[in-house]
Amino acid sequence: MSTAPIYLFGPGSFVAAPLFAMLKTTGREIVAVSRRQRTIPDGVTLYRCDPWADPDGFAMPEGSTLIALAPLAAMAALGDRLKPAQRIVALGSTSMIARKDAPDAADRAFAAGLAHAEDKLLTLADGARQVTVLRPTLIYDGEHDRNVTALARLIHRFRLIALPGAASGLRQPIHASDVAGYAFAAAIGQTPGGALTITGGETLSYREMVSRIFEALGQRERVLTLPSAPSIMAARLVKRLTGRGPGAGLVHRINQDLAFDDTQARRLFNVMPRRFHPDFSSWA
């Protein structure tokens, strides 16, 4: 097993906390790279620098391992400066696939940006360097995420939720600790690298996901069903007039199947992602 240090970009990510706990079990030096002062766990070294603005102030030792929880495009922009790493693990997103042909131009541009960044990182792989890009589905932790937990906070506040149409689109929410487990396995295990999709432990509809959130909050389920097409038009208008709101793309996706095949990742890694039973006890 390698004894080289492990560098982690994006220590402010909510995936970082469970990942730090796993990495510390390796006995290797763990270095968190951040542009600002952060509170990090004991036993982790904070390396404050801005490798994008000051490339000369950033250096990684040869043979080190890099785990990138920072935005994929930001990591790809570092390019050759990542080459000292012997192994690179980065988080992408299944949005690269889900939004590729979306009706909203902003969604298509977002997907294209992810695809470009992923390709750029994967081209760093060669005989001496392994690159793995993990594409998670909907990530949640019940406390910090902007997906499941943001929805739960709305439900907690208003005691109801309005959904367009049947809200039948399929989802595979994956807990942050399971994402961390995959990243850990990719960083220290013997895997071939490449792009891999990772999902949660079950597939359920958006409507059922909302039901589980009500259940976790201990609230009686109250869902207002709105006509789908007018909801999309209204979301587009509100976004245009105020610059706020979910936007037409998100409303459209609620009835779109966003389920993916994670067979390859499950075969390569010894990770059993949990079923969707969120816990909001830390704030609710």
C-alpha positions as a Python dict, from the first residue, in 0.01 Angstrom:
ca = {
    (1, 'M'): (0, 0, 0),
    (2, 'S'): (123, 350, -87),
    (3, 'T'): (252, 575, 189),
    (4, 'A'): (241, 893, -23),
    (5, 'P'): (30, 1184, 105),
    (6, 'I'): (-334, 1227, 4),
    (7, 'Y'): (-439, 1575, -107),
    (8, 'L'): (-807, 1669, -84),
    (9, 'F'): (-946, 1964, -276),
    (10, 'G'): (-1280, 2102, -158),
    (11, 'P'): (-1264, 2039, 219),
    (12, 'G'): (-1577, 2253, 256),
    (13, 'S'): (-1788, 1998, 69),
    (14, 'F'): (-2035, 1803, 282),
    (15, 'V'): (-1880, 1486, 138),
    (16, 'A'): (-1548, 1581, 300),
    (17, 'A'): (-1640, 1508, 663),
    (18, 'P'): (-1710, 1134, 622),
    (19, 'L'): (-1424, 1107, 374),
    (20, 'F'): (-1171, 1255, 619),
    (21, 'A'): (-1270, 992, 876),
    (22, 'M'): (-1208, 715, 623),
    (23, 'L'): (-878, 858, 499),
    (24, 'K'): (-737, 886, 849),
    (25, 'T'): (-759, 508, 885),
    (26, 'T'): (-490, 470, 618),
    (27, 'G'): (-219, 620, 838),
    (28, 'R'): (-109, 839, 547),
    (29, 'E'): (-59, 1215, 564),
    (30, 'I'): (-385, 1392, 473),
    (31, 'V'): (-360, 1745, 329),
    (32, 'A'): (-669, 1961, 279),
    (33, 'V'): (-617, 2224, 7),
    (34, 'S'): (-826, 2539, 51),
    (35, 'R'): (-817, 2901, -58),
    (36, 'R'): (-951, 3015, 280),
    (37, 'Q'): (-910, 2933, 646),
    (38, 'R'): (-1121, 2631, 745),
    (39, 'T'): (-1182, 2419, 1050),
    (40, 'I'): (-1056, 2073, 967),
    (41, 'P'): (-1034, 1751, 1171),
    (42, 'D'): (-741, 1678, 1396),
    (43, 'G'): (-467, 1493, 1214),
    (44, 'V'): (-534, 1673, 883),
    (45, 'T'): (-296, 1940, 752),
    (46, 'L'): (-449, 2255, 602),
    (47, 'Y'): (-262, 2379, 294),
    (48, 'R'): (-386, 2731, 222),
    (49, 'C'): (-325, 2841, -134),
    (50, 'D'): (-502, 2945, -452),
    (51, 'P'): (-364, 2720, -728),
    (52, 'W'): (-579, 2895, -988),
    (53, 'A'): (-464, 3251, -913),
    (54, 'D'): (-113, 3161, -794),
    (55, 'P'): (6, 2842, -966),
    (56, 'D'): (363, 2894, -845),
    (57, 'G'): (238, 2879, -486),
    (58, 'F'): (92, 2532, -533),
    (59, 'A'): (295, 2213, -551),
    (60, 'M'): (212, 1848, -499),
    (61, 'P'): (482, 1589, -434),
    (62, 'E'): (540, 1325, -699),
    (63, 'G'): (348, 1006, -643),
    (64, 'S'): (79, 1161, -422),
    (65, 'T'): (-294, 1089, -440),
    (66, 'L'): (-545, 1364, -521),
    (67, 'I'): (-915, 1356, -433),
    (68, 'A'): (-1114, 1644, -583),
    (69, 'L'): (-1448, 1738, -427),
    (70, 'A'): (-1421, 2087, -578),
    (71, 'P'): (-1614, 2166, -901),
    (72, 'L'): (-1499, 1948, -1187),
    (73, 'A'): (-1435, 2243, -1420),
    (74, 'A'): (-1213, 2410, -1160),
    (75, 'M'): (-1003, 2096, -1124),
    (76, 'A'): (-976, 2048, -1501),
    (77, 'A'): (-851, 2407, -1530),
    (78, 'L'): (-541, 2310, -1331),
    (79, 'G'): (-441, 2076, -1613),
    (80, 'D'): (-75, 1976, -1608),
    (81, 'R'): (-31, 2107, -1252),
    (82, 'L'): (-204, 1790, -1136),
    (83, 'K'): (44, 1562, -1308),
    (84, 'P'): (265, 1500, -1003),
    (85, 'A'): (-26, 1297, -861),
    (86, 'Q'): (-5, 926, -927),
    (87, 'R'): (-377, 881, -869),
    (88, 'I'): (-659, 1133, -920),
    (89, 'V'): (-1019, 1085, -806),
    (90, 'A'): (-1271, 1356, -893),
    (91, 'L'): (-1646, 1404, -850),
    (92, 'G'): (-1847, 1473, -1161),
    (93, 'S'): (-2222, 1432, -1196),
    (94, 'T'): (-2483, 1232, -1385),
    (95, 'S'): (-2620, 1575, -1484),
    (96, 'M'): (-2372, 1552, -1769),
    (97, 'I'): (-2602, 1287, -1917),
    (98, 'A'): (-2939, 1396, -1777),
    (99, 'R'): (-2919, 1754, -1904),
    (100, 'K'): (-2743, 1691, -2234),
    (101, 'D'): (-3063, 1723, -2439),
    (102, 'A'): (-3264, 1933, -2192),
    (103, 'P'): (-3513, 2187, -2330),
    (104, 'D'): (-3344, 2464, -2132),
    (105, 'A'): (-3031, 2612, -2293),
    (106, 'A'): (-2867, 2677, -1956),
    (107, 'D'): (-2905, 2309, -1864),
    (108, 'R'): (-2750, 2199, -2193),
    (109, 'A'): (-2459, 2437, -2141),
    (110, 'F'): (-2408, 2303, -1788),
    (111, 'A'): (-2397, 1945, -1920),
    (112, 'A'): (-2154, 2041, -2195),
    (113, 'G'): (-1926, 2207, -1940),
    (114, 'L'): (-1923, 1893, -1724),
    (115, 'A'): (-1845, 1675, -2026),
    (116, 'H'): (-1558, 1901, -2133),
    (117, 'A'): (-1409, 1907, -1783),
    (118, 'E'): (-1441, 1530, -1745),
    (119, 'D'): (-1269, 1467, -2080),
    (120, 'K'): (-989, 1706, -1989),
    (121, 'L'): (-922, 1530, -1659),
    (122, 'L'): (-937, 1182, -1811),
    (123, 'T'): (-674, 1278, -2070),
    (124, 'L'): (-425, 1312, -1781),
    (125, 'A'): (-434, 935, -1739),
    (126, 'D'): (-131, 748, -1872),
    (127, 'G'): (81, 450, -1777),
    (128, 'A'): (204, 621, -1460),
    (129, 'R'): (-113, 805, -1360),
    (130, 'Q'): (-464, 678, -1293),
    (131, 'V'): (-767, 906, -1318),
    (132, 'T'): (-1115, 817, -1193),
    (133, 'V'): (-1420, 1043, -1234),
    (134, 'L'): (-1718, 939, -1021),
    (135, 'R'): (-2058, 1050, -1147),
    (136, 'P'): (-2298, 1048, -850),
    (137, 'T'): (-2671, 1091, -877),
    (138, 'L'): (-2863, 1314, -633),
    (139, 'I'): (-2632, 1360, -328),
    (140, 'Y'): (-2781, 1432, 14),
    (141, 'D'): (-2671, 1427, 376),
    (142, 'G'): (-2982, 1552, 558),
    (143, 'E'): (-2812, 1870, 672),
    (144, 'H'): (-2612, 2064, 413),
    (145, 'D'): (-2710, 1955, 63),
    (146, 'R'): (-2910, 2177, -172),
    (147, 'N'): (-3124, 1896, -307),
    (148, 'V'): (-3305, 1669, -62),
    (149, 'T'): (-3239, 1883, 246),
    (150, 'A'): (-3339, 2206, 73),
    (151, 'L'): (-3668, 2038, -18),
    (152, 'A'): (-3709, 1912, 338),
    (153, 'R'): (-3659, 2263, 479),
    (154, 'L'): (-3937, 2394, 254),
    (155, 'I'): (-4169, 2115, 366),
    (156, 'H'): (-4074, 2170, 730),
    (157, 'R'): (-4156, 2540, 701),
    (158, 'F'): (-4478, 2532, 499),
    (159, 'R'): (-4611, 2187, 597),
    (160, 'L'): (-4692, 2112, 232),
    (161, 'I'): (-4533, 2095, -112),
    (162, 'A'): (-4663, 2169, -463),
    (163, 'L'): (-4549, 1932, -739),
    (164, 'P'): (-4605, 1947, -1115),
    (165, 'G'): (-4801, 1654, -1259),
    (166, 'A'): (-4748, 1308, -1118),
    (167, 'A'): (-4386, 1382, -1014),
    (168, 'S'): (-4313, 1038, -1156),
    (169, 'G'): (-3951, 1090, -1258),
    (170, 'L'): (-3723, 822, -1116),
    (171, 'R'): (-3446, 912, -871),
    (172, 'Q'): (-3158, 730, -699),
    (173, 'P'): (-3053, 960, -411),
    (174, 'I'): (-2711, 871, -273),
    (175, 'H'): (-2596, 962, 77),
    (176, 'A'): (-2280, 1172, 112),
    (177, 'S'): (-2117, 901, 324),
    (178, 'D'): (-2166, 650, 42),
    (179, 'V'): (-2015, 894, -208),
    (180, 'A'): (-1722, 926, 32),
    (181, 'G'): (-1698, 547, 46),
    (182, 'Y'): (-1668, 525, -331),
    (183, 'A'): (-1409, 805, -342),
    (184, 'F'): (-1209, 634, -68),
    (185, 'A'): (-1216, 299, -249),
    (186, 'A'): (-1110, 461, -576),
    (187, 'A'): (-825, 646, -402),
    (188, 'I'): (-667, 352, -220),
    (189, 'G'): (-793, 42, -403),
    (190, 'Q'): (-672, -139, -712),
    (191, 'T'): (-918, -16, -973),
    (192, 'P'): (-876, 60, -1345),
    (193, 'G'): (-991, 424, -1339),
    (194, 'G'): (-1214, 591, -1596),
    (195, 'A'): (-1564, 740, -1558),
    (196, 'L'): (-1804, 552, -1331),
    (197, 'T'): (-2166, 619, -1235),
    (198, 'I'): (-2254, 575, -868),
    (199, 'T'): (-2609, 571, -731),
    (200, 'G'): (-2802, 524, -410),
    (201, 'G'): (-2930, 190, -288),
    (202, 'E'): (-3273, 209, -450),
    (203, 'T'): (-3468, 366, -733),
    (204, 'L'): (-3788, 553, -647),
    (205, 'S'): (-4007, 821, -800),
    (206, 'Y'): (-3972, 1187, -710),
    (207, 'R'): (-4319, 1163, -556),
    (208, 'E'): (-4213, 871, -336),
    (209, 'M'): (-3896, 1055, -241),
    (210, 'V'): (-4111, 1344, -119),
    (211, 'S'): (-4325, 1099, 83),
    (212, 'R'): (-4013, 968, 258),
    (213, 'I'): (-3916, 1327, 344),
    (214, 'F'): (-4254, 1392, 506),
    (215, 'E'): (-4213, 1066, 698),
    (216, 'A'): (-3863, 1157, 816),
    (217, 'L'): (-3990, 1495, 937),
    (218, 'G'): (-4276, 1331, 1123),
    (219, 'Q'): (-4532, 1535, 930),
    (220, 'R'): (-4861, 1439, 773),
    (221, 'E'): (-4813, 1425, 397),
    (222, 'R'): (-4970, 1721, 216),
    (223, 'V'): (-4895, 1744, -157),
    (224, 'L'): (-5062, 1988, -394),
    (225, 'T'): (-5061, 1855, -752),
    (226, 'L'): (-5038, 2120, -1023),
    (227, 'P'): (-5076, 2081, -1401),
    (228, 'S'): (-4731, 2013, -1543),
    (229, 'A'): (-4722, 2237, -1852),
    (230, 'P'): (-4853, 2553, -1678),
    (231, 'S'): (-4608, 2491, -1392),
    (232, 'I'): (-4316, 2493, -1635),
    (233, 'M'): (-4441, 2812, -1800),
    (234, 'A'): (-4492, 2981, -1463),
    (235, 'A'): (-4145, 2879, -1342),
    (236, 'R'): (-3990, 3019, -1660),
    (237, 'L'): (-4176, 3349, -1617),
    (238, 'V'): (-4087, 3387, -1249),
    (239, 'K'): (-3721, 3315, -1321),
    (240, 'R'): (-3717, 3570, -1602),
    (241, 'L'): (-3888, 3843, -1398),
    (242, 'T'): (-3721, 3794, -1061),
    (243, 'G'): (-3407, 3591, -1126),
    (244, 'R'): (-3523, 3355, -851),
    (245, 'G'): (-3706, 3027, -825),
    (246, 'P'): (-3633, 2676, -945),
    (247, 'G'): (-3653, 2753, -1315),
    (248, 'A'): (-3832, 2561, -1589),
    (249, 'G'): (-3554, 2304, -1618),
    (250, 'L'): (-3593, 2179, -1261),
    (251, 'V'): (-3973, 2169, -1287),
    (252, 'H'): (-3945, 1969, -1609),
    (253, 'R'): (-3699, 1723, -1455),
    (254, 'I'): (-3937, 1632, -1172),
    (255, 'N'): (-4125, 1415, -1424),
    (256, 'Q'): (-3811, 1298, -1605),
    (257, 'D'): (-3649, 962, -1527),
    (258, 'L'): (-3298, 1020, -1391),
    (259, 'A'): (-3203, 660, -1314),
    (260, 'F'): (-2867, 516, -1414),
    (261, 'D'): (-2687, 183, -1424),
    (262, 'D'): (-2423, 155, -1150),
    (263, 'T'): (-2339, -212, -1213),
    (264, 'Q'): (-1977, -142, -1303),
    (265, 'A'): (-1907, 65, -989),
    (266, 'R'): (-2070, -192, -759),
    (267, 'R'): (-1861, -464, -919),
    (268, 'L'): (-1535, -273, -878),
    (269, 'F'): (-1586, -133, -527),
    (270, 'N'): (-1692, -300, -207),
    (271, 'V'): (-1954, -35, -132),
    (272, 'M'): (-2321, -110, -53),
    (273, 'P'): (-2508, 223, -78),
    (274, 'R'): (-2798, 267, 161),
    (275, 'R'): (-3166, 294, 76),
    (276, 'F'): (-3330, 634, 96),
    (277, 'H'): (-3435, 700, 455),
    (278, 'P'): (-3306, 1052, 530),
    (279, 'D'): (-3239, 1183, 881),
    (280, 'F'): (-3309, 1551, 950),
    (281, 'S'): (-3279, 1528, 1329),
    (282, 'S'): (-2979, 1762, 1339),
    (283, 'W'): (-3202, 2060, 1258),
    (284, 'A'): (-3568, 1965, 1232),
}
